[in-house]
Tab-separated table of N, CA and C in Angstrom:
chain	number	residue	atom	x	y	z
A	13	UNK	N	-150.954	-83.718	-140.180
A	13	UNK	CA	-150.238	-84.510	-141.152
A	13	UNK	C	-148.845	-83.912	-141.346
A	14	UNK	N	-148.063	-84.921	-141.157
A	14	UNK	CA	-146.672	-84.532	-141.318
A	14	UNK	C	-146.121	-84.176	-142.463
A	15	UNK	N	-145.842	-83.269	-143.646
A	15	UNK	CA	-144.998	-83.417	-144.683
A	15	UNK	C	-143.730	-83.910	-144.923
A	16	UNK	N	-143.692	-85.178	-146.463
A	16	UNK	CA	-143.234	-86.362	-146.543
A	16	UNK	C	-141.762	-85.414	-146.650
A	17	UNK	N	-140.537	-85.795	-146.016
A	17	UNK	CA	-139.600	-85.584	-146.245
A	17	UNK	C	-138.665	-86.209	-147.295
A	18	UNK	N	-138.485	-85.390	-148.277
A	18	UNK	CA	-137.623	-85.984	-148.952
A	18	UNK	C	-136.184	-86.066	-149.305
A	19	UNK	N	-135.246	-87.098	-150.101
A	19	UNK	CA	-133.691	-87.207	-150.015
A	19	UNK	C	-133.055	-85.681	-150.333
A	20	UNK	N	-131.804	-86.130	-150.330
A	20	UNK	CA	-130.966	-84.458	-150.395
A	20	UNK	C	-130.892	-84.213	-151.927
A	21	UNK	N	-130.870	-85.372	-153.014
A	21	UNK	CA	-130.850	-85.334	-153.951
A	21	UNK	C	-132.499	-84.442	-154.345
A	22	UNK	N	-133.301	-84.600	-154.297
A	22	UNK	CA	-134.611	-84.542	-154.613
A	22	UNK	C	-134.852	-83.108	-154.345
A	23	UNK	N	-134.147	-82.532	-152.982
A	23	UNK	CA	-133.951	-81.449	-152.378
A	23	UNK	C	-133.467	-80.329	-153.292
A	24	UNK	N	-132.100	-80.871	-153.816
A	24	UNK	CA	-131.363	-79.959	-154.739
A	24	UNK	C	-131.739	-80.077	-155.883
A	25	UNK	N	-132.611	-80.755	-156.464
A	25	UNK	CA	-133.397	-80.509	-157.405
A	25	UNK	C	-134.195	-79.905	-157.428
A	26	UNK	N	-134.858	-79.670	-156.494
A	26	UNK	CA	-136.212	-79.013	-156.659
A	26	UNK	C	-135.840	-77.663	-155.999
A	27	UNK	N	-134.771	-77.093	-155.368
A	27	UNK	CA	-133.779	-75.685	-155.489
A	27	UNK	C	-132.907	-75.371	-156.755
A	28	UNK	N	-132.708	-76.715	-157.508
A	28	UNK	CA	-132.133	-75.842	-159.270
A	28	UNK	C	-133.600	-75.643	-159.937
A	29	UNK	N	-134.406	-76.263	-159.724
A	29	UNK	CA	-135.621	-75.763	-160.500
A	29	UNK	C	-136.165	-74.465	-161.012
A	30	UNK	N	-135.997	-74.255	-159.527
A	30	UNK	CA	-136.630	-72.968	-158.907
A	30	UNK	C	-135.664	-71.936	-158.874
A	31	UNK	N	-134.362	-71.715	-158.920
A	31	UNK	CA	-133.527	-70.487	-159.370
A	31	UNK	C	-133.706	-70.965	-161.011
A	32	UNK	N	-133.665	-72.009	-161.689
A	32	UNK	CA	-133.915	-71.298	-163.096
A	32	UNK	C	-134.816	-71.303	-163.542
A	33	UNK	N	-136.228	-71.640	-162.944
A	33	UNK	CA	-137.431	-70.063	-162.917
A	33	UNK	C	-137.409	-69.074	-162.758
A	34	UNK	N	-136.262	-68.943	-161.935
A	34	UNK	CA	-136.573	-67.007	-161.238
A	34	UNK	C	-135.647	-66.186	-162.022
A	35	UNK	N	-134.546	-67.316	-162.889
A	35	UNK	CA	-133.734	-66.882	-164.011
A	35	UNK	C	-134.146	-66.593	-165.225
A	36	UNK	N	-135.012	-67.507	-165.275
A	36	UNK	CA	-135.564	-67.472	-166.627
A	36	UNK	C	-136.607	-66.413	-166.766
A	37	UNK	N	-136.985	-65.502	-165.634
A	37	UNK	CA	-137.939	-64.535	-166.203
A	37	UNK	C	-137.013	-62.934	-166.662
A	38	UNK	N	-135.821	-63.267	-166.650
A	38	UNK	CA	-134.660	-62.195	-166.761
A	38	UNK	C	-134.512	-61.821	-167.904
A	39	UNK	N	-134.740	-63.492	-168.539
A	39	UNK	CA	-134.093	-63.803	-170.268
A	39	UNK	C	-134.706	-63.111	-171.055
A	40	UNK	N	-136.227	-62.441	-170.680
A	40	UNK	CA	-136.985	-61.918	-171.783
A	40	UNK	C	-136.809	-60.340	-171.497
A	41	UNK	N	-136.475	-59.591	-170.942
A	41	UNK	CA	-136.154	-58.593	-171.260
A	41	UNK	C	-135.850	-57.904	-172.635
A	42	UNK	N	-136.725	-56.891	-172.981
A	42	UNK	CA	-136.083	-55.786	-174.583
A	42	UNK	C	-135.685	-55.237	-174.056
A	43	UNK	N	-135.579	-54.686	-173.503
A	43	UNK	CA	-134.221	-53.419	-173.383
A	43	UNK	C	-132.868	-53.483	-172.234
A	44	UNK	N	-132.982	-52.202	-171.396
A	44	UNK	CA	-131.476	-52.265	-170.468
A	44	UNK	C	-132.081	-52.182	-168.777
A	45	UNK	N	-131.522	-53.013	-168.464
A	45	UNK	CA	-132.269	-53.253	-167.019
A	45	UNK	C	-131.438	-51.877	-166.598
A	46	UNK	N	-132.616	-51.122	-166.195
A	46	UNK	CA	-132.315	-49.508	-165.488
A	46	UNK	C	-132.928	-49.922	-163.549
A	47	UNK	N	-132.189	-48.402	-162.581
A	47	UNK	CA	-131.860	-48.837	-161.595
A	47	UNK	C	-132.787	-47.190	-161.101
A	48	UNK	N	-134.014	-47.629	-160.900
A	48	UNK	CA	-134.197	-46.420	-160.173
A	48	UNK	C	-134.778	-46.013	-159.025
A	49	UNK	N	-134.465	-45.209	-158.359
A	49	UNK	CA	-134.251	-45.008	-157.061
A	49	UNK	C	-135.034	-44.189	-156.049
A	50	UNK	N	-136.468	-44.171	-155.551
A	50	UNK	CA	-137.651	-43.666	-154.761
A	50	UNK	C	-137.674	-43.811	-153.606
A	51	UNK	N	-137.771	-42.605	-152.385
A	51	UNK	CA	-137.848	-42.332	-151.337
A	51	UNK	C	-136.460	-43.400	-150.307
A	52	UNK	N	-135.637	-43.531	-151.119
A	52	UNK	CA	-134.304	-43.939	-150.789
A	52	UNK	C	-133.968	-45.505	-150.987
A	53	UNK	N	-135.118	-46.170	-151.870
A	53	UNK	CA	-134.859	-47.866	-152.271
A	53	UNK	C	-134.903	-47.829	-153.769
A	54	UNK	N	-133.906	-48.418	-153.920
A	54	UNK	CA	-134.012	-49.187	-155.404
A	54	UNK	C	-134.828	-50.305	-156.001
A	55	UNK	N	-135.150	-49.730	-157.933
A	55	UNK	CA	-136.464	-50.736	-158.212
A	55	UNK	C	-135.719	-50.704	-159.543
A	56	UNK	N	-135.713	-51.955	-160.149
A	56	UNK	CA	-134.894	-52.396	-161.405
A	56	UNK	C	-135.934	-52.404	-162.077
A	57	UNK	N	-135.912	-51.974	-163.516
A	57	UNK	CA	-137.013	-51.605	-164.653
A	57	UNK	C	-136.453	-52.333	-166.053
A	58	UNK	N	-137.415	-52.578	-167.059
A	58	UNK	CA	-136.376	-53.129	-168.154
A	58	UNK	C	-136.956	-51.891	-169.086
A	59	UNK	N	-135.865	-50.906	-169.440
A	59	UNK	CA	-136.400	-49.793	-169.990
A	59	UNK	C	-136.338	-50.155	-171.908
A	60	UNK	N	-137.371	-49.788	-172.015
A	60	UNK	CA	-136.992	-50.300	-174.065
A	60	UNK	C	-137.675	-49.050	-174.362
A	61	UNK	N	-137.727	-49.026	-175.705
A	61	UNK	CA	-138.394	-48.448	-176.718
A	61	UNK	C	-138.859	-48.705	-177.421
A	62	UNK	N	-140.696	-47.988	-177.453
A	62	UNK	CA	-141.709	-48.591	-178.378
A	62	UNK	C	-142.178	-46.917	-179.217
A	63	UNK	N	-141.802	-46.846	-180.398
A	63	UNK	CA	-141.758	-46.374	-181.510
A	63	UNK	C	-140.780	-44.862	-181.029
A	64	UNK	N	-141.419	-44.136	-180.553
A	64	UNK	CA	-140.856	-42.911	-179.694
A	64	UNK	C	-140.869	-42.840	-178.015
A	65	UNK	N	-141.496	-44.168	-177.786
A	65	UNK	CA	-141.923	-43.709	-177.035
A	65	UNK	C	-140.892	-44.626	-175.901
A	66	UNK	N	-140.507	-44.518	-174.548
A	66	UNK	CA	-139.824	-44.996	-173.324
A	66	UNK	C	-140.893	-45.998	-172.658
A	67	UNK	N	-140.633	-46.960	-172.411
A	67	UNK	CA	-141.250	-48.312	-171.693
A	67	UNK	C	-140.680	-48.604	-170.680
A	68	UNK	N	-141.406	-48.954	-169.376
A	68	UNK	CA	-140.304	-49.727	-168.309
A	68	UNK	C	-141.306	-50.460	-167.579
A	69	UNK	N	-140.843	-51.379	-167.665
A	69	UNK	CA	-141.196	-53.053	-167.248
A	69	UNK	C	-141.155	-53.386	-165.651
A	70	UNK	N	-141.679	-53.200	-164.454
A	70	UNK	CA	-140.723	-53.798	-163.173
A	70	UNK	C	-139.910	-54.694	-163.533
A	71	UNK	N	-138.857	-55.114	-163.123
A	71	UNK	CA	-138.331	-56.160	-163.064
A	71	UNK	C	-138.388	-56.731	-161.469
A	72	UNK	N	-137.863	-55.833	-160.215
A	72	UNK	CA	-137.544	-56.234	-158.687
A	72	UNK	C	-137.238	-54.710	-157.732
A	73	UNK	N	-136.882	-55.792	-156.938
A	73	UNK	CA	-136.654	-54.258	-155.972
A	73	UNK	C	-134.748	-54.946	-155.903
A	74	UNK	N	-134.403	-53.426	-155.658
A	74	UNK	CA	-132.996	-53.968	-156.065
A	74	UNK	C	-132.120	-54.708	-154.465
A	75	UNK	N	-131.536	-55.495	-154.950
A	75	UNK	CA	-131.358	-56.695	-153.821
A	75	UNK	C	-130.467	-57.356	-153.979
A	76	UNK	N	-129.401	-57.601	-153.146
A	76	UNK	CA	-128.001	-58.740	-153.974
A	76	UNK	C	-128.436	-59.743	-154.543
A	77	UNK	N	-129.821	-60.800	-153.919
A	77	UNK	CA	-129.912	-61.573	-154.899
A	77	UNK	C	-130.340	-61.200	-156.355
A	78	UNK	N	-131.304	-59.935	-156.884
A	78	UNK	CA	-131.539	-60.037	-157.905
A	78	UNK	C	-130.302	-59.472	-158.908
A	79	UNK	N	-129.424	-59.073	-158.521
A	79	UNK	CA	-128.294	-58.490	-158.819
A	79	UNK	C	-127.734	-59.956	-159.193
A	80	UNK	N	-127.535	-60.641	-158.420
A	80	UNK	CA	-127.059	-61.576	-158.717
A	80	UNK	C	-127.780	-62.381	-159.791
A	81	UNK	N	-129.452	-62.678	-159.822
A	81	UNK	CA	-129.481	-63.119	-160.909
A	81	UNK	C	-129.607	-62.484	-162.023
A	82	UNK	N	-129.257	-61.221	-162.241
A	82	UNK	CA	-128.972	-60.788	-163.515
A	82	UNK	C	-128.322	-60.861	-164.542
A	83	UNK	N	-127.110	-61.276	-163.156
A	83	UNK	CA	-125.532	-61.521	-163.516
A	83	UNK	C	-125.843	-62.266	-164.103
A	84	UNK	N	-125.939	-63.810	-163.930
A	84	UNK	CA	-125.964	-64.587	-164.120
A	84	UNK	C	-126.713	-65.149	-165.409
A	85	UNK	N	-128.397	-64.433	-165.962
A	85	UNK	CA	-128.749	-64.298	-166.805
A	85	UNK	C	-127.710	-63.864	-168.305
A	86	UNK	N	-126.672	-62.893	-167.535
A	86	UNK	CA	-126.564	-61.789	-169.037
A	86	UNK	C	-124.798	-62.740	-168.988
A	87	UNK	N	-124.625	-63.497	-168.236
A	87	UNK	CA	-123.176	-64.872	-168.401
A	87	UNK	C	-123.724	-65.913	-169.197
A	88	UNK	N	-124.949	-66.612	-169.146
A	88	UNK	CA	-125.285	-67.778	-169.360
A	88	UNK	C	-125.551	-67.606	-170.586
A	89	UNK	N	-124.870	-68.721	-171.274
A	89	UNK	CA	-125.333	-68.762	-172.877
A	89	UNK	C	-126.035	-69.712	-173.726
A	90	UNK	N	-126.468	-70.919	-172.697
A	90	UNK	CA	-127.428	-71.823	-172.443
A	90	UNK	C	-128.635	-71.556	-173.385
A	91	UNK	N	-128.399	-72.102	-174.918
A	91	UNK	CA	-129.867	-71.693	-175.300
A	91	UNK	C	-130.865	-72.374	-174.864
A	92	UNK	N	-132.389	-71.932	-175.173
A	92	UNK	CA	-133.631	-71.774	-174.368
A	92	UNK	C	-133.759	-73.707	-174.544
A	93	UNK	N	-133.805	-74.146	-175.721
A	93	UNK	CA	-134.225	-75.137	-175.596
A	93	UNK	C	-133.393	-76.213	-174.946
A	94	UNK	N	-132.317	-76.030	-174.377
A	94	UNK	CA	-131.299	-76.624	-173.762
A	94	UNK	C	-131.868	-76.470	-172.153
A	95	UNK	N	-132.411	-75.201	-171.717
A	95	UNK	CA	-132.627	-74.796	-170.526
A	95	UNK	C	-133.904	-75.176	-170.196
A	96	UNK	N	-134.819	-75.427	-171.348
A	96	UNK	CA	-136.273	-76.195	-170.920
A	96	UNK	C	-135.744	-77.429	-171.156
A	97	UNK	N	-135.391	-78.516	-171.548
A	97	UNK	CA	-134.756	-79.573	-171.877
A	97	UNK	C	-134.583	-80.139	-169.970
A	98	UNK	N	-133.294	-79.122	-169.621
A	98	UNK	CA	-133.137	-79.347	-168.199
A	98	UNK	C	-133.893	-78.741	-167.140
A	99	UNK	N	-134.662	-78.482	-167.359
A	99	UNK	CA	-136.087	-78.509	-166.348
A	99	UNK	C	-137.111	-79.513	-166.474
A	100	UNK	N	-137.136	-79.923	-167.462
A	100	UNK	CA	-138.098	-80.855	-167.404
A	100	UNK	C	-137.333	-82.333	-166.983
A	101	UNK	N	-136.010	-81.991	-166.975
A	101	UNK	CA	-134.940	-83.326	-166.124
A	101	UNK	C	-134.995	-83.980	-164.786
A	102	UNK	N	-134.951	-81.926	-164.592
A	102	UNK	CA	-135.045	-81.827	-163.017
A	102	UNK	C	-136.855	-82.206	-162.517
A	103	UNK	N	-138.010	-82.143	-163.157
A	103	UNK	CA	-139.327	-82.315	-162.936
A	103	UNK	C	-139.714	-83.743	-162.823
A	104	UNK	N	-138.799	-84.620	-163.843
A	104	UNK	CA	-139.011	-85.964	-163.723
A	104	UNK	C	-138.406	-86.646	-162.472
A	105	UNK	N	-137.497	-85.655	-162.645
A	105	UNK	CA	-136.241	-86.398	-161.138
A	105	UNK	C	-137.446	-86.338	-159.853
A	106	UNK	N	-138.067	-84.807	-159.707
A	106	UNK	CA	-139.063	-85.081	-158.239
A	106	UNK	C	-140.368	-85.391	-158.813
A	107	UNK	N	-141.206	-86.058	-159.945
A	107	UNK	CA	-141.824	-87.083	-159.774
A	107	UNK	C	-141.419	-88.552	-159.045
A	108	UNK	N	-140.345	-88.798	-160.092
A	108	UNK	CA	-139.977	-89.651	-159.500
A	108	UNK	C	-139.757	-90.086	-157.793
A	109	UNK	N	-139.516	-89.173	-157.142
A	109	UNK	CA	-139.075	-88.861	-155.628
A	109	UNK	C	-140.456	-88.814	-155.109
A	110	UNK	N	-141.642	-88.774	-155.460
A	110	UNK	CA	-142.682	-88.765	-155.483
A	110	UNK	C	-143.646	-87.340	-154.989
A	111	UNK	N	-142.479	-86.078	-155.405
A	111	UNK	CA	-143.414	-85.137	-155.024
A	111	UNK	C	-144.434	-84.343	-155.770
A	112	UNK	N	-145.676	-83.780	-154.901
A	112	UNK	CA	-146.815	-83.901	-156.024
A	112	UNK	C	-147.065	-83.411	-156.615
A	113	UNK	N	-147.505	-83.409	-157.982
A	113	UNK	CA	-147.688	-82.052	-158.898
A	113	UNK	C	-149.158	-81.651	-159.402
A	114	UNK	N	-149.242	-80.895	-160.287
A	114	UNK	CA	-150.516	-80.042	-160.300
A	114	UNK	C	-151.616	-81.080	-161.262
A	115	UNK	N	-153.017	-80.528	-161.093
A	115	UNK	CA	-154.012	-81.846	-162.041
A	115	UNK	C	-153.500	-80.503	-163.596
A	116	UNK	N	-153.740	-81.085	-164.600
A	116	UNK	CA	-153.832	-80.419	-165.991
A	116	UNK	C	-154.381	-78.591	-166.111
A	117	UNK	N	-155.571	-78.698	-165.386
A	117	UNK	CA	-156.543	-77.681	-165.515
A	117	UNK	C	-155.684	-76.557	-164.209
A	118	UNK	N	-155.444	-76.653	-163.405
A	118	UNK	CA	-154.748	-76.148	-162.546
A	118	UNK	C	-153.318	-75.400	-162.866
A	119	UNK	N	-152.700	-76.526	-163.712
A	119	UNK	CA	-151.402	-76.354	-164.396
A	119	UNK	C	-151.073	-75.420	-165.657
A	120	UNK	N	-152.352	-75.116	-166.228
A	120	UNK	CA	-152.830	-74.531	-167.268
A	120	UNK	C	-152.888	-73.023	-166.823
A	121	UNK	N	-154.015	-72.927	-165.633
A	121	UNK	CA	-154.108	-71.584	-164.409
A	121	UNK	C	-152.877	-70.981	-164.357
A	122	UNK	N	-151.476	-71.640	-163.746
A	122	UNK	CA	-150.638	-71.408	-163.099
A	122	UNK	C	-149.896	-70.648	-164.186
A	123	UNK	N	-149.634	-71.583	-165.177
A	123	UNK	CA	-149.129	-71.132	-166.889
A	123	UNK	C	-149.732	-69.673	-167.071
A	124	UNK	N	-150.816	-69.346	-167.011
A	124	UNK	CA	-151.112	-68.377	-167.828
A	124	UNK	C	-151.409	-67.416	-166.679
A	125	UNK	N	-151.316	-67.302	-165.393
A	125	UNK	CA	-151.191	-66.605	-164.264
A	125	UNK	C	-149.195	-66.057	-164.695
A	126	UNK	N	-148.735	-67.331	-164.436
A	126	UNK	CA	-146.789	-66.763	-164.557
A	126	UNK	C	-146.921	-65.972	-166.012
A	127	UNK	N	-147.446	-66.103	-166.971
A	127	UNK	CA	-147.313	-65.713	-168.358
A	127	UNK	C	-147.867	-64.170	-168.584
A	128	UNK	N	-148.769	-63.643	-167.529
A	128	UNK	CA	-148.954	-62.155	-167.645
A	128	UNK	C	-148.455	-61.651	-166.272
A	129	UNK	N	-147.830	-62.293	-165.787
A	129	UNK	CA	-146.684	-61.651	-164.715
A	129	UNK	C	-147.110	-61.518	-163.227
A	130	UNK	N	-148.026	-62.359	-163.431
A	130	UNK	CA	-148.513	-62.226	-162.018
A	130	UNK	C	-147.209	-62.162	-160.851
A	131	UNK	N	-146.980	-63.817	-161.188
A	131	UNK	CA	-145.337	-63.973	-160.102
A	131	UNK	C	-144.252	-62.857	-159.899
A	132	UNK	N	-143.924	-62.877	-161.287
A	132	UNK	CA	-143.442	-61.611	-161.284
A	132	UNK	C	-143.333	-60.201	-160.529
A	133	UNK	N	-144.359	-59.929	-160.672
A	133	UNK	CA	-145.210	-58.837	-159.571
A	133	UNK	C	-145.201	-59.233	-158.248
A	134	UNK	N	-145.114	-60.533	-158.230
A	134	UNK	CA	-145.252	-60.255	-156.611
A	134	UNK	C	-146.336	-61.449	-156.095
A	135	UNK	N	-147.317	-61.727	-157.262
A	135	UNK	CA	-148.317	-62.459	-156.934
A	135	UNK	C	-147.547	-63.832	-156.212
A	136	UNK	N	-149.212	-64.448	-155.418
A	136	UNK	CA	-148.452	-65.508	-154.353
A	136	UNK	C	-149.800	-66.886	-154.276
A	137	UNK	N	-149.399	-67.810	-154.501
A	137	UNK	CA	-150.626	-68.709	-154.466
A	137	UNK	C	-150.760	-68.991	-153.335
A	138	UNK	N	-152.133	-68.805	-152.983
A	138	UNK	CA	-152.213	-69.633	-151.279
A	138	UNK	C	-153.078	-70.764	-151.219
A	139	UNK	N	-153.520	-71.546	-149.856
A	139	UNK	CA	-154.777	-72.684	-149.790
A	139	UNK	C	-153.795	-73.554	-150.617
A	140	UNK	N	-154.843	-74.457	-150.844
A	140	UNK	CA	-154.426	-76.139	-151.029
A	140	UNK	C	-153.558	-76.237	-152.422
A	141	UNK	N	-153.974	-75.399	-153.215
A	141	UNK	CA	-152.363	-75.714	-154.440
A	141	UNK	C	-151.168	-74.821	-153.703
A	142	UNK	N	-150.993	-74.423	-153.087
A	142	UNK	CA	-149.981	-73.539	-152.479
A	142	UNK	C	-149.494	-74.254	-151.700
A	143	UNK	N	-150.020	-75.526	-150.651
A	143	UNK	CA	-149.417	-76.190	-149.977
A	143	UNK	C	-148.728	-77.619	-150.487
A	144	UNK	N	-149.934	-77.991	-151.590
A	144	UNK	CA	-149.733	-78.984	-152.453
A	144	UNK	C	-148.042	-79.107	-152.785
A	145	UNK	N	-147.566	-77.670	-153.139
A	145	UNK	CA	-146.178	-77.416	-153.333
A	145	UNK	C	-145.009	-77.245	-152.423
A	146	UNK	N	-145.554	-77.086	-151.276
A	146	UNK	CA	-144.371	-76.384	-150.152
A	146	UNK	C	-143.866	-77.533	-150.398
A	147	UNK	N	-144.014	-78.646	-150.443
A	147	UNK	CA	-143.424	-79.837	-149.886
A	147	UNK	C	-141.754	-79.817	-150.140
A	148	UNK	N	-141.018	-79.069	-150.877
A	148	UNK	CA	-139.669	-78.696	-151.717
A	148	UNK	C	-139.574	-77.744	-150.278
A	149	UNK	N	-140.413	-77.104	-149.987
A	149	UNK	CA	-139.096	-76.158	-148.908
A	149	UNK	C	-139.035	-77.155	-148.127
A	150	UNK	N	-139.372	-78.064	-147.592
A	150	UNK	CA	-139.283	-78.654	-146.676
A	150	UNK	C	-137.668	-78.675	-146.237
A	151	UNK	N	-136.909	-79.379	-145.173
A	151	UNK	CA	-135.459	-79.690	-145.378
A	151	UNK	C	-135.481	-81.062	-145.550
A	152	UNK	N	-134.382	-81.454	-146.256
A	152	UNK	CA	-134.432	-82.707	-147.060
A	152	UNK	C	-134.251	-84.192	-146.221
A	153	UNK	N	-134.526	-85.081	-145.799
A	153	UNK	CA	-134.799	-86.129	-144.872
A	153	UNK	C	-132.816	-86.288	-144.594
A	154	UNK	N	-133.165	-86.931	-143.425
A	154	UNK	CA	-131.505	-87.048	-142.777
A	154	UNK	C	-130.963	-88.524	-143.894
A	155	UNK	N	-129.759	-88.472	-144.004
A	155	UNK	CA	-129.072	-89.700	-144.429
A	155	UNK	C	-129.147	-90.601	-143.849
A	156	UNK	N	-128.810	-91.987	-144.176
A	156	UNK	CA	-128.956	-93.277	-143.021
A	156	UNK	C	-127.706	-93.280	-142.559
A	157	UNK	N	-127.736	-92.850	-141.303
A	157	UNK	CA	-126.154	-93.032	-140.441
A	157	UNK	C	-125.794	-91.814	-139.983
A	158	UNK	N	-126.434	-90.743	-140.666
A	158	UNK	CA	-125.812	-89.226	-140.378
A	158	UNK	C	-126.767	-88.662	-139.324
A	159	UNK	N	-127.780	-89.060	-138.374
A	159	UNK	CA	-128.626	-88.740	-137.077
A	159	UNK	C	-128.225	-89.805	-136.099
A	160	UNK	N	-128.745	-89.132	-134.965
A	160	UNK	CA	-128.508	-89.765	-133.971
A	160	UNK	C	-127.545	-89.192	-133.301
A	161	UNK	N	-127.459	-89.812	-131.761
A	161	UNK	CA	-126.468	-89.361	-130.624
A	161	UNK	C	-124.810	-89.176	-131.265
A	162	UNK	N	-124.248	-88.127	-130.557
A	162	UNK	CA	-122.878	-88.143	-131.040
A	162	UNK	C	-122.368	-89.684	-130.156
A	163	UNK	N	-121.006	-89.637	-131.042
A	163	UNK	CA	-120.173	-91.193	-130.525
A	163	UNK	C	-118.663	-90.304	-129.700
């Protein structure tokens, strides 16, 4: 079975989605994203303080992109309900486009899997809800007029 290709619009939606998911797990940080450094790689921590005591959070392994979305986190002044507002913009946009989304009970899983950090960490869904989703990496279907033999 072929996966349904979809427009370029639908495409770049469902790539803003998904950087401000991977943004939005930045926003909750307490403390100062610290940079520290084991057997010669860098690992970003969110270091706080709980009563006396020093806390550190993973955040990533250090990487231009996460560098970059840090940046970008500690620029944006987008409050929260403005930023869920436009995700759920972008969610209607690829229903609409008809790509498929999760049953309730599944969606619930996923929620409370991202909510103690699974993703975060690293975790990775595989099998049939995992594919259910690829359908967004896909590359986005050609334009009408823009394939075909050169002229």
């Amino acid at each position: 079975m072929t996966p349904k290709l979809h427009s370029a619009l639908a495409h770049a939606a469902y790539h803003d989605l998904l950087r401000s998911l991977r943004d939005e797990g930045l926003r909750d940080l307490r403390g100062t994203p610290t940079l520290v450094t084991r057997n010669g790689r860098g690992y970003w921590y969110d270091s706080f303080r709980v009563g006396a005591d020093v806390r550190k959070r993973y955040i990533g392994e250090d990487a231009p992109d996460l560098a970059a979305r840090m940046a970008r986190a500690r620029e944006d002044r987008v409050p929260a309900d403005q930023r869920r507002r436009d995700r759920a913009r972008l969610v209607r946009l690829l229903r609409a486009e008809g790509f498929l989304g999760l049953d309730p009970t599944t969606g619930s899983l996923m929620a409370a899997l991202a909510g103690a950090g699974v993703f975060r960490l690293g975790g990775t869904v595989v099998g049939t809800h995992a594919f259910r989703l690829y359908e967004g990496e896909a590359e986005p279907a050609p334009r009408a007029g823009s394939g075909g033999a050169d002229r």
